[in-house]
Amino acid sequence: MPAAAAFRDSLLRHLTYSLGKAPENADITDWRIALSLAVRDRMVDPWFASARATQEGGHKRVYYLSMEFLIGRLLEDAVVNLGLLDVAADTMHELGLSLSDVLADEPDAALGNGGLGRLAACFLESLSTIGCPAVGYGIRYEHGLFKQSFRDGRQIESPEDWLQQDHAWEFERSGVSFDVGFGGDVVERGGHCVWRPDETVIAAAYDTPVVGWRGNWANTLRLWSAKPTTIFDLARFNRGEYAAAAEPETLARTITRVLYPDDSTDEGKRLRLKQEFFFTAASLRDILRRFGSEFDDLKQLPKKAAIQLNDTHPAIAGPELVRLLHDERGMSLDCAIKTAQATLNYTNHTLLPEALERWSEGLMRELLPRHMALIERIDDAHHQAYPSRTVSLVENGDVKMGELAFVMANRVNGVSALHTDLMKQTVFKDLHALHPERIVNETNGVTPRRWVLSANPRLSTLLAGRIGLGWVDDLQQLERIEPMVDDKAFRDQYAAAKRANKAGLSDWLRDTQDVSVDPDAMFDVQIKRIHEYKRQHLNILEAIALWQAIHDQPNADWTPRVKIFGGKAAPGYVFAKEIIYLINSVAKVLNSDPVTSKFLKVIYPPNYNVSLAEQLIPATDLSEQISTAGKEASGTGNMKFALNGALTVGTLDGANVEIRDLVGPENFFLFGMTAQEVVERRMIEDHAAQAIGADTRLARALDAIRSGAFSGGDRDTFASIVDNLSGPDYFLVCSDFTDYWRAQRDVDAAFRDRDAWMRMAMLNTARSGWLSSDRTIRGYMADIWKADAVHT
Ligand code: GPQ
């Protein structure tokens, strides 16, 4: 049978025999699931082959432990990587459906908050593309990140329900489960400690294969779901106490019920600690089980397994691995600690003090009594080996998880050059002095398969026509288009691809957001979680000042701009929610202003997620990366924009620094204070007042907010924002405003020379190949994991 016919046959078989649907009764979701199953079938053989090659060769495996995997939709990734795009499109077409409609029907799996979770997803795909044996371990949240809507401009949250429809990608592994305990006490038996938990839940495994480019290799994403050890209490049920009878089940399932919606803030909730221990403990048991099925000597664990802790969320892995090796397998404590240290590594993703996890000793002793005792032993051992007055794992009654992760790790890494330097100078200064070899840098990256090839088919086709497809897994090859930037025909084609992406976005905005925008206007985009350090309020202040400037001179030759915002605020983050309300309120006034709206619009589509990012980024001219220097660990959206030919207006923060070095300072709009200047500026007590006094535009923009221009005349509505900015202004919005305004006017001027702009955009694409997550993963393999790619 020809390939296309075989594929069609497989799809129809799945529709009929897996879903039990007749083609005439199938809706788009049925077709989508049938297609996913047909595609999934094609992943299984490479998946098995990868597992066999790893086992037979006795290769080292990488284990990536992460509370978050922001995977988004999976069907297109799978279709593209397996080379099935044309076959799938033709098949759907023959069946009277469009592949793009079917792809769009897939729920966007949001098992993560933002950059940290998306990074984990890009890493899994790169690990498979490279052929590095790996398992991603996380939590199968029943509900991912909340859905965001706006009511009268304010954020409303509602539960997300990605599992409502069948999740076609996973295999439930009823044979793979572990008991995970909490609470109870510790007793001594025969000279060693035994933890006797008083609560136990089952961790049940669900596997999703992750296939790499060209389908040569597939790794596993194994997510744990919590189940009760007893289904229900029959005695209570028989007494008619129905709700009480179901209690054990409800309690157990609560652990994996929902993703905590806090990005870069530590809420310190008991259930969160349970989630962290739950998935970490299950994963470690699984890792030891796999090791034990292949090898005998547990001391060899570091040779065969490298465990990466994605932030401190799984940092309890340190004491838990020591407990498993020492208490349960009889290794000496000293050897257990050393073995764990040689196996574990830790990635830090932020220096923000409010995000550094601390758990109270009381809570730890209550939920994880044996671990608390082991943390004290680990602390003692570290003190013995490295006498220091300043380093301690427990401080003011709290266990410091960053320090614990550091002490238990072979390598500790930051996620951009600047961030890694700052780690050494600030949060981990003392530990770095004791362990000068331990901290390394691995600058983040993004997968080009999703973020260029799939998200931007027009650009990809253009590139393929000129340099083939080698860039897809060797992104440095984008350099090969650099000599073509002065080729007028190529530049026009590049510009046409961008224009078509923008026209597509304009249509979408018209259909879904009820606003009309000119595709020839500059599309200026800031998409990321809403946070004061990311400074969406700096962006909206500039919009207000620009609106005022246009009013002053309505006949001047303004460069038309569409400012697009996207992002969610943590439900408990009141100030971030005020920023959302301000943006929406400003949008309302500006978009209906007959004088200015042809030059300036503000649009904030709700419920920003991975799929929306895929749509926005290829249609962007200007990427806003405007965090207070020293606060954004890396950023990864910034990389996606540069690859897709958006120019950046940005500060010297996180990976912006490296992006600017790559693309060249003349192709990047830099503004603002450096991290060092930020520290110095904060020492000036009235820095905000000084900045406002020195810039009438800034003063006027703040006055407009204060006087109620965006709140129907009410002066109180945005008082918290204005008071903050004119008072403490910790994130230095006012101090950076003047230079931001200057940079934005430079952007305006540059955009008016379309040809020169396109040249700069093309240079951004040509020079951004280093930003591939394949490069990042190769760095981890060489510097941290000492793991090799395996070829099937
Ligand atoms: N990041 Cl600590 C998150 O997305 N969530 C978090 O809880 C923490 C960090 C981000 C960080 O803010 C970005 O700068 C990074 O690019 C990203 O992690 C991946 O490293």
PDB file of N, CA, C and O in Angstrom, residues 99-123:
ATOM      1  N   LEU A  99      -6.222  20.467   7.776  1.00  0.00           N
ATOM      2  CA  LEU A  99      -5.302  20.062   8.845  1.00  0.00           C
ATOM      3  C   LEU A  99      -5.163  21.171   9.878  1.00  0.00           C
ATOM      4  O   LEU A  99      -5.131  20.908  11.081  1.00  0.00           O
ATOM      5  N   SER A 100      -5.113  22.420   9.422  1.00  0.00           N
ATOM      6  CA  SER A 100      -4.890  23.489  10.404  1.00  0.00           C
ATOM      7  C   SER A 100      -6.070  23.613  11.376  1.00  0.00           C
ATOM      8  O   SER A 100      -5.868  23.874  12.559  1.00  0.00           O
ATOM      9  N   ASP A 101      -7.303  23.372  10.888  1.00  0.00           N
ATOM     10  CA  ASP A 101      -8.446  23.377  11.817  1.00  0.00           C
ATOM     11  C   ASP A 101      -8.318  22.233  12.826  1.00  0.00           C
ATOM     12  O   ASP A 101      -8.623  22.399  14.017  1.00  0.00           O
ATOM     13  N   VAL A 102      -7.885  21.095  12.323  1.00  0.00           N
ATOM     14  CA  VAL A 102      -7.757  19.937  13.208  1.00  0.00           C
ATOM     15  C   VAL A 102      -6.667  20.189  14.252  1.00  0.00           C
ATOM     16  O   VAL A 102      -6.850  19.926  15.447  1.00  0.00           O
ATOM     17  N   LEU A 103      -5.545  20.767  13.820  1.00  0.00           N
ATOM     18  CA  LEU A 103      -4.461  21.076  14.768  1.00  0.00           C
ATOM     19  C   LEU A 103      -4.945  22.050  15.837  1.00  0.00           C
ATOM     20  O   LEU A 103      -4.603  21.935  17.012  1.00  0.00           O
ATOM     21  N   ALA A 104      -5.765  23.015  15.403  1.00  0.00           N
ATOM     22  CA  ALA A 104      -6.224  24.065  16.321  1.00  0.00           C
ATOM     23  C   ALA A 104      -7.250  23.547  17.318  1.00  0.00           C
ATOM     24  O   ALA A 104      -7.555  24.208  18.304  1.00  0.00           O
ATOM     25  N   ASP A 105      -7.781  22.356  17.064  1.00  0.00           N
ATOM     26  CA  ASP A 105      -8.767  21.781  17.985  1.00  0.00           C
ATOM     27  C   ASP A 105      -8.106  21.206  19.244  1.00  0.00           C
ATOM     28  O   ASP A 105      -8.758  20.964  20.259  1.00  0.00           O
ATOM     29  N   GLU A 106      -6.807  20.969  19.192  1.00  0.00           N
ATOM     30  CA  GLU A 106      -6.126  20.347  20.335  1.00  0.00           C
ATOM     31  C   GLU A 106      -6.034  21.321  21.504  1.00  0.00           C
ATOM     32  O   GLU A 106      -5.647  22.470  21.329  1.00  0.00           O
ATOM     33  N   PRO A 107      -6.388  20.875  22.710  1.00  0.00           N
ATOM     34  CA  PRO A 107      -6.219  21.765  23.862  1.00  0.00           C
ATOM     35  C   PRO A 107      -4.733  22.073  24.070  1.00  0.00           C
ATOM     36  O   PRO A 107      -3.873  21.243  23.766  1.00  0.00           O
ATOM     37  N   ASP A 108      -4.460  23.252  24.567  1.00  0.00           N
ATOM     38  CA  ASP A 108      -3.086  23.691  24.770  1.00  0.00           C
ATOM     39  C   ASP A 108      -2.698  23.244  26.182  1.00  0.00           C
ATOM     40  O   ASP A 108      -3.133  23.848  27.159  1.00  0.00           O
ATOM     41  N   ALA A 109      -1.909  22.181  26.269  1.00  0.00           N
ATOM     42  CA  ALA A 109      -1.611  21.633  27.597  1.00  0.00           C
ATOM     43  C   ALA A 109      -0.694  22.586  28.358  1.00  0.00           C
ATOM     44  O   ALA A 109       0.469  22.755  28.009  1.00  0.00           O
ATOM     45  N   ALA A 110      -1.245  23.227  29.372  1.00  0.00           N
ATOM     46  CA  ALA A 110      -0.505  24.268  30.096  1.00  0.00           C
ATOM     47  C   ALA A 110      -0.066  23.743  31.454  1.00  0.00           C
ATOM     48  O   ALA A 110      -0.500  24.227  32.493  1.00  0.00           O
ATOM     49  N   LEU A 111       0.808  22.730  31.437  1.00  0.00           N
ATOM     50  CA  LEU A 111       1.287  22.171  32.699  1.00  0.00           C
ATOM     51  C   LEU A 111       2.489  22.971  33.195  1.00  0.00           C
ATOM     52  O   LEU A 111       3.469  22.404  33.691  1.00  0.00           O
ATOM     53  N   GLY A 112       2.397  24.274  33.025  1.00  0.00           N
ATOM     54  CA  GLY A 112       3.479  25.144  33.466  1.00  0.00           C
ATOM     55  C   GLY A 112       2.999  26.585  33.436  1.00  0.00           C
ATOM     56  O   GLY A 112       1.966  26.892  32.831  1.00  0.00           O
ATOM     57  N   ASN A 113       3.768  27.434  34.072  1.00  0.00           N
ATOM     58  CA  ASN A 113       3.387  28.845  34.194  1.00  0.00           C
ATOM     59  C   ASN A 113       3.945  29.725  33.093  1.00  0.00           C
ATOM     60  O   ASN A 113       3.280  30.625  32.617  1.00  0.00           O
ATOM     61  N   GLY A 114       5.216  29.506  32.768  1.00  0.00           N
ATOM     62  CA  GLY A 114       5.872  30.441  31.849  1.00  0.00           C
ATOM     63  C   GLY A 114       7.195  29.871  31.390  1.00  0.00           C
ATOM     64  O   GLY A 114       7.305  28.683  31.042  1.00  0.00           O
ATOM     65  N   GLY A 115       8.222  30.720  31.428  1.00  0.00           N
ATOM     66  CA  GLY A 115       9.512  30.366  30.828  1.00  0.00           C
ATOM     67  C   GLY A 115      10.140  29.085  31.346  1.00  0.00           C
ATOM     68  O   GLY A 115      10.682  28.291  30.573  1.00  0.00           O
ATOM     69  N   LEU A 116      10.051  28.870  32.636  1.00  0.00           N
ATOM     70  CA  LEU A 116      10.687  27.686  33.222  1.00  0.00           C
ATOM     71  C   LEU A 116      10.066  26.403  32.675  1.00  0.00           C
ATOM     72  O   LEU A 116      10.775  25.445  32.339  1.00  0.00           O
ATOM     73  N   GLY A 117       8.755  26.399  32.568  1.00  0.00           N
ATOM     74  CA  GLY A 117       8.055  25.222  32.070  1.00  0.00           C
ATOM     75  C   GLY A 117       8.233  25.039  30.577  1.00  0.00           C
ATOM     76  O   GLY A 117       8.364  23.920  30.078  1.00  0.00           O
ATOM     77  N   ARG A 118       8.244  26.147  29.841  1.00  0.00           N
ATOM     78  CA  ARG A 118       8.428  26.057  28.394  1.00  0.00           C
ATOM     79  C   ARG A 118       9.858  25.597  28.080  1.00  0.00           C
ATOM     80  O   ARG A 118      10.090  24.850  27.137  1.00  0.00           O
ATOM     81  N   LEU A 119      10.819  26.054  28.879  1.00  0.00           N
ATOM     82  CA  LEU A 119      12.205  25.618  28.685  1.00  0.00           C
ATOM     83  C   LEU A 119      12.297  24.089  28.803  1.00  0.00           C
ATOM     84  O   LEU A 119      12.951  23.427  27.990  1.00  0.00           O
ATOM     85  N   ALA A 120      11.622  23.546  29.812  1.00  0.00           N
ATOM     86  CA  ALA A 120      11.648  22.092  30.014  1.00  0.00           C
ATOM     87  C   ALA A 120      11.087  21.384  28.782  1.00  0.00           C
ATOM     88  O   ALA A 120      11.615  20.346  28.355  1.00  0.00           O
ATOM     89  N   ALA A 121      10.039  21.943  28.186  1.00  0.00           N
ATOM     90  CA  ALA A 121       9.437  21.328  26.996  1.00  0.00           C
ATOM     91  C   ALA A 121      10.392  21.418  25.803  1.00  0.00           C
ATOM     92  O   ALA A 121      10.560  20.448  25.061  1.00  0.00           O
ATOM     93  N   CYS A 122      11.028  22.567  25.619  1.00  0.00           N
ATOM     94  CA  CYS A 122      12.005  22.692  24.523  1.00  0.00           C
ATOM     95  C   CYS A 122      13.166  21.721  24.734  1.00  0.00           C
ATOM     96  O   CYS A 122      13.655  21.106  23.780  1.00  0.00           O
ATOM     97  N   PHE A 123      13.601  21.570  25.977  1.00  0.00           N
ATOM     98  CA  PHE A 123      14.723  20.667  26.274  1.00  0.00           C
ATOM     99  C   PHE A 123      14.385  19.222  25.904  1.00  0.00           C
ATOM    100  O   PHE A 123      15.214  18.500  25.341  1.00  0.00           O
TER     101      PHE A 123
END
